[in-house]
Amino acid sequence: MKFFKQILITFFTAIMTVTLFYGGYTIFAAGEKKINFRAANNFYDAFDGYHGEMNTYFNNKIEKMLVLIDSDGFYQDAEKRKKFLAPSGLPDSATTSEILKACGEDNFSSYCVGIGSLQIYSEYLTKLQYLKRTLDFSPWGQGSTFEGGVIATDLLRKQYKKADTIDKESQDAKAVLEASVAAYNEFRMAYPMHKKYQEMLNKLTKYKLVLKDVRLRVAEFPVRFVDASTSQCQ
């Protein structure tokens, strides 16, 4: 149980890392409208769409994993436990698409989940680089109204600001992804052990209660033989 407590602390620390980077965005992501960041026309839509999709991705993996672990006979079923192993036989030259195809939708190994999240992150980086190169004539931040026409210096200033924001987001998103995969890996290893410990504790509790009942019954024996008229048990 002490080991499981340490794992939970690690998982909580990783979640706090995500929160510190994005000001609690993922906590409220479930209530946001779904946006396809790949089709976004501006940075803010791309930001919201990516983090919403990544949040949903990890949530779905964890929910399906818990259902599998909690199913009957998980520890005795080799096929179920196989879903926690990375696919074997993949060549070193395998592409991301080939790896994801081999993993399938119901593989919960850290390797497959990590590759899947990395694929989403790579597509996000592609979108960010596209937005970085694109001239944006809409207001970028407060005070950028461009009244009376677009001024070249204001446009350049806005482009530099957008480029800096995108560069920072690229690094922040990478750090959050690494923390999320590490937290998932810790939880994936800890939860099955936690379930097994619970099962063992339940059995030990039942054994203790049976042993207590036997002890109480044995304690009654001397009382029955007090002042007995015969030495023979019948």
Coordinates of C-alpha atoms in Angstrom, one line a residue:
M1 CA 0.0 0.0 0.0
K2 CA 2.9 2.3 0.7
F3 CA 4.2 1.8 -2.9
F4 CA 0.7 2.6 -4.3
K5 CA 0.6 5.8 -2.2
Q6 CA 4.0 6.8 -3.7
I7 CA 2.6 6.2 -7.2
L8 CA -0.4 8.3 -6.5
I9 CA 1.8 11.1 -5.4
T10 CA 3.8 10.9 -8.6
F11 CA 0.6 10.9 -10.7
F12 CA -0.7 13.9 -8.7
T13 CA 2.6 15.7 -9.3
A14 CA 2.4 15.2 -13.1
I15 CA -1.2 16.5 -13.1
M16 CA -0.1 19.6 -11.2
T17 CA 2.6 20.1 -13.9
V18 CA -0.1 20.2 -16.5
T19 CA -2.1 22.6 -14.4
L20 CA 0.8 24.9 -13.8
F21 CA 1.5 25.1 -17.6
Y22 CA -2.0 25.8 -18.7
G23 CA -3.7 27.3 -15.7
G24 CA -6.1 24.4 -15.0
Y25 CA -7.2 24.1 -18.7
T26 CA -7.5 20.3 -18.6
I27 CA -9.6 20.4 -15.5
F28 CA -12.3 22.3 -17.5
A29 CA -11.6 20.7 -20.9
A30 CA -14.7 18.4 -20.7
G31 CA -17.0 21.4 -20.8
E32 CA -15.4 23.0 -23.8
K33 CA -16.8 22.7 -27.4
K34 CA -14.9 20.3 -29.6
I35 CA -12.7 21.9 -32.2
N36 CA -10.6 20.2 -34.8
F37 CA -7.3 21.9 -34.4
R38 CA -6.1 20.6 -37.8
A39 CA -8.7 22.8 -39.5
A40 CA -8.3 25.8 -37.2
N41 CA -7.7 29.2 -38.7
N42 CA -6.0 30.9 -35.7
F43 CA -3.8 30.0 -32.8
Y44 CA -6.5 30.1 -30.1
D45 CA -8.8 27.6 -31.8
A46 CA -5.8 25.3 -32.5
F47 CA -4.7 25.5 -28.9
D48 CA -8.2 24.7 -27.6
G49 CA -8.8 22.0 -30.1
Y50 CA -5.5 20.2 -29.5
H51 CA -5.6 20.2 -25.7
G52 CA -9.3 19.1 -25.8
E53 CA -8.4 16.2 -28.1
M54 CA -5.4 15.2 -26.1
N55 CA -7.4 15.3 -22.8
T56 CA -10.1 13.1 -24.4
Y57 CA -7.4 10.7 -25.8
F58 CA -5.9 10.0 -22.4
N59 CA -9.3 9.9 -20.6
N60 CA -10.6 7.3 -23.1
K61 CA -7.5 5.1 -22.7
I62 CA -7.7 5.2 -18.9
E63 CA -11.4 4.5 -18.8
K64 CA -11.1 1.5 -21.2
M65 CA -8.0 0.2 -19.2
L66 CA -9.9 0.3 -15.9
V67 CA -12.8 -1.6 -17.4
L68 CA -10.4 -4.3 -18.6
I69 CA -8.6 -4.6 -15.3
D70 CA -11.9 -4.7 -13.4
S71 CA -13.3 -7.4 -15.6
D72 CA -13.7 -11.0 -14.4
G73 CA -10.6 -13.2 -14.6
F74 CA -8.3 -10.5 -15.8
Y75 CA -5.2 -11.9 -13.9
Q76 CA -5.9 -15.4 -15.2
D77 CA -6.7 -14.4 -18.8
A78 CA -3.5 -14.2 -20.9
E79 CA -5.2 -12.5 -23.8
K80 CA -6.4 -9.7 -21.6
R81 CA -3.0 -9.2 -20.0
K82 CA -1.5 -9.2 -23.5
K83 CA -3.1 -5.9 -24.1
F84 CA -0.7 -4.3 -21.7
L85 CA 2.3 -5.4 -23.8
A86 CA 3.7 -3.6 -26.8
P87 CA 3.3 -5.4 -30.1
S88 CA 6.2 -7.7 -31.0
G89 CA 7.9 -8.2 -34.3
L90 CA 7.9 -4.6 -35.5
P91 CA 10.9 -3.7 -37.6
D92 CA 13.1 -0.8 -36.6
S93 CA 12.1 0.9 -39.8
A94 CA 8.4 0.8 -38.9
T95 CA 6.5 4.1 -39.5
T96 CA 4.2 5.7 -36.9
S97 CA 1.2 4.6 -39.0
E98 CA 2.5 1.0 -39.0
I99 CA 3.1 1.0 -35.3
L100 CA -0.4 2.4 -34.5
K101 CA -2.0 -0.2 -36.8
A102 CA -0.1 -3.0 -34.9
C103 CA -1.2 -1.5 -31.6
G104 CA -4.8 -1.2 -32.4
E105 CA -7.4 0.7 -30.4
D106 CA -7.3 -1.6 -27.3
N107 CA -3.6 -1.7 -26.5
F108 CA -2.9 0.0 -23.2
S109 CA 0.9 -0.4 -23.1
S110 CA 2.8 2.9 -22.4
Y111 CA 4.5 2.4 -25.8
C112 CA 1.3 2.4 -27.8
V113 CA -0.4 5.1 -25.8
G114 CA 2.8 7.2 -26.1
I115 CA 3.0 6.7 -29.9
G116 CA -0.6 7.7 -30.3
S117 CA -0.2 10.9 -28.3
L118 CA 3.0 11.7 -30.1
Q119 CA 1.2 11.4 -33.4
I120 CA -1.4 14.0 -32.2
Y121 CA 1.4 16.2 -30.9
S122 CA 3.3 16.0 -34.3
E123 CA 0.1 17.1 -36.2
Y124 CA -0.3 20.0 -33.7
L125 CA 3.3 21.1 -34.3
T126 CA 2.7 21.0 -38.1
K127 CA -0.4 23.2 -37.6
L128 CA 1.5 25.6 -35.3
Q129 CA 4.3 26.0 -37.9
Y130 CA 1.7 26.7 -40.6
L131 CA 0.0 29.4 -38.4
K132 CA 3.4 30.9 -37.6
R133 CA 4.2 31.4 -41.3
T134 CA 0.7 32.8 -42.1
L135 CA 0.1 36.5 -42.0
D136 CA -2.8 37.3 -39.6
F137 CA -4.7 40.5 -40.2
S138 CA -7.1 40.0 -37.3
P139 CA -6.4 41.7 -33.9
W140 CA -3.7 39.9 -31.9
G141 CA -4.1 40.9 -28.3
Q142 CA -5.6 44.0 -26.9
G143 CA -5.1 47.3 -28.6
S144 CA -4.4 45.9 -32.0
T145 CA -7.4 47.3 -34.0
F146 CA -5.5 48.6 -37.0
E147 CA -8.0 51.5 -37.4
G148 CA -7.5 53.4 -40.6
G149 CA -5.7 50.5 -42.4
V150 CA -3.0 48.1 -41.7
I151 CA 0.3 49.6 -40.6
A152 CA 3.3 47.6 -41.5
T153 CA 5.1 48.0 -38.2
D154 CA 2.0 46.9 -36.3
L155 CA 1.6 43.9 -38.5
L156 CA 5.3 42.9 -38.0
R157 CA 5.0 43.5 -34.3
K158 CA 1.9 41.2 -34.2
Q159 CA 3.7 38.5 -36.2
Y160 CA 6.7 38.5 -33.9
K161 CA 4.4 38.3 -30.9
K162 CA 2.5 35.4 -32.5
A163 CA 5.7 33.6 -33.4
D164 CA 7.0 33.9 -29.8
T165 CA 3.7 32.6 -28.4
I166 CA 3.7 29.6 -30.8
D167 CA 7.4 28.8 -30.0
K168 CA 6.6 28.8 -26.3
E169 CA 3.5 26.7 -26.8
S170 CA 5.4 24.1 -28.8
Q171 CA 7.8 23.6 -25.9
D172 CA 5.1 23.7 -23.2
A173 CA 3.0 21.2 -25.1
K174 CA 6.0 18.9 -25.3
A175 CA 6.7 19.1 -21.6
V176 CA 3.0 18.4 -20.8
L177 CA 2.9 15.5 -23.1
E178 CA 6.0 13.9 -21.5
A179 CA 4.5 14.4 -18.0
S180 CA 1.1 13.0 -19.1
V181 CA 2.8 9.8 -20.6
A182 CA 4.9 9.4 -17.5
A183 CA 1.8 9.7 -15.3
Y184 CA -0.1 7.3 -17.4
N185 CA 2.7 4.8 -17.2
E186 CA 2.9 5.0 -13.4
F187 CA -0.9 4.6 -13.1
R188 CA -0.9 1.7 -15.5
M189 CA 1.6 -0.2 -13.4
A190 CA 0.2 0.8 -10.0
Y191 CA -3.5 0.2 -10.5
P192 CA -3.3 -3.6 -11.2
M193 CA -1.1 -4.0 -8.2
H194 CA -3.5 -2.0 -6.1
K195 CA -6.4 -4.3 -7.3
K196 CA -4.3 -7.4 -6.4
Y197 CA -3.5 -6.0 -3.0
Q198 CA -7.1 -5.3 -2.4
E199 CA -8.0 -8.9 -3.3
M200 CA -5.3 -10.2 -1.0
L201 CA -6.4 -8.0 1.9
N202 CA -10.0 -9.2 1.5
K203 CA -8.9 -12.8 1.6
L204 CA -6.7 -12.1 4.6
T205 CA -9.6 -10.4 6.4
K206 CA -11.9 -13.4 5.7
Y207 CA -9.1 -15.7 7.0
K208 CA -8.7 -13.6 10.1
L209 CA -12.5 -13.8 10.8
V210 CA -12.6 -17.6 10.4
L211 CA -9.5 -18.0 12.6
K212 CA -11.2 -15.8 15.2
D213 CA -14.3 -18.0 15.1
V214 CA -12.2 -21.1 15.5
R215 CA -10.3 -19.6 18.4
L216 CA -13.6 -18.7 20.2
R217 CA -14.9 -22.2 19.7
V218 CA -11.7 -23.8 21.0
A219 CA -11.8 -21.5 24.0
E220 CA -15.1 -23.2 25.1
F221 CA -13.6 -26.7 25.3
P222 CA -12.1 -26.5 28.9
V223 CA -15.4 -25.1 30.3
R224 CA -17.3 -28.2 29.1
F225 CA -14.9 -30.6 30.9
V226 CA -15.0 -28.9 34.3
D227 CA -16.3 -31.3 37.1
A228 CA -16.8 -34.0 34.5
S229 CA -17.7 -37.5 36.0
T230 CA -15.8 -39.4 33.4
S231 CA -12.5 -39.1 31.7
Q232 CA -13.9 -40.5 28.4
C233 CA -15.2 -38.2 25.7
Q234 CA -18.4 -39.2 24.0

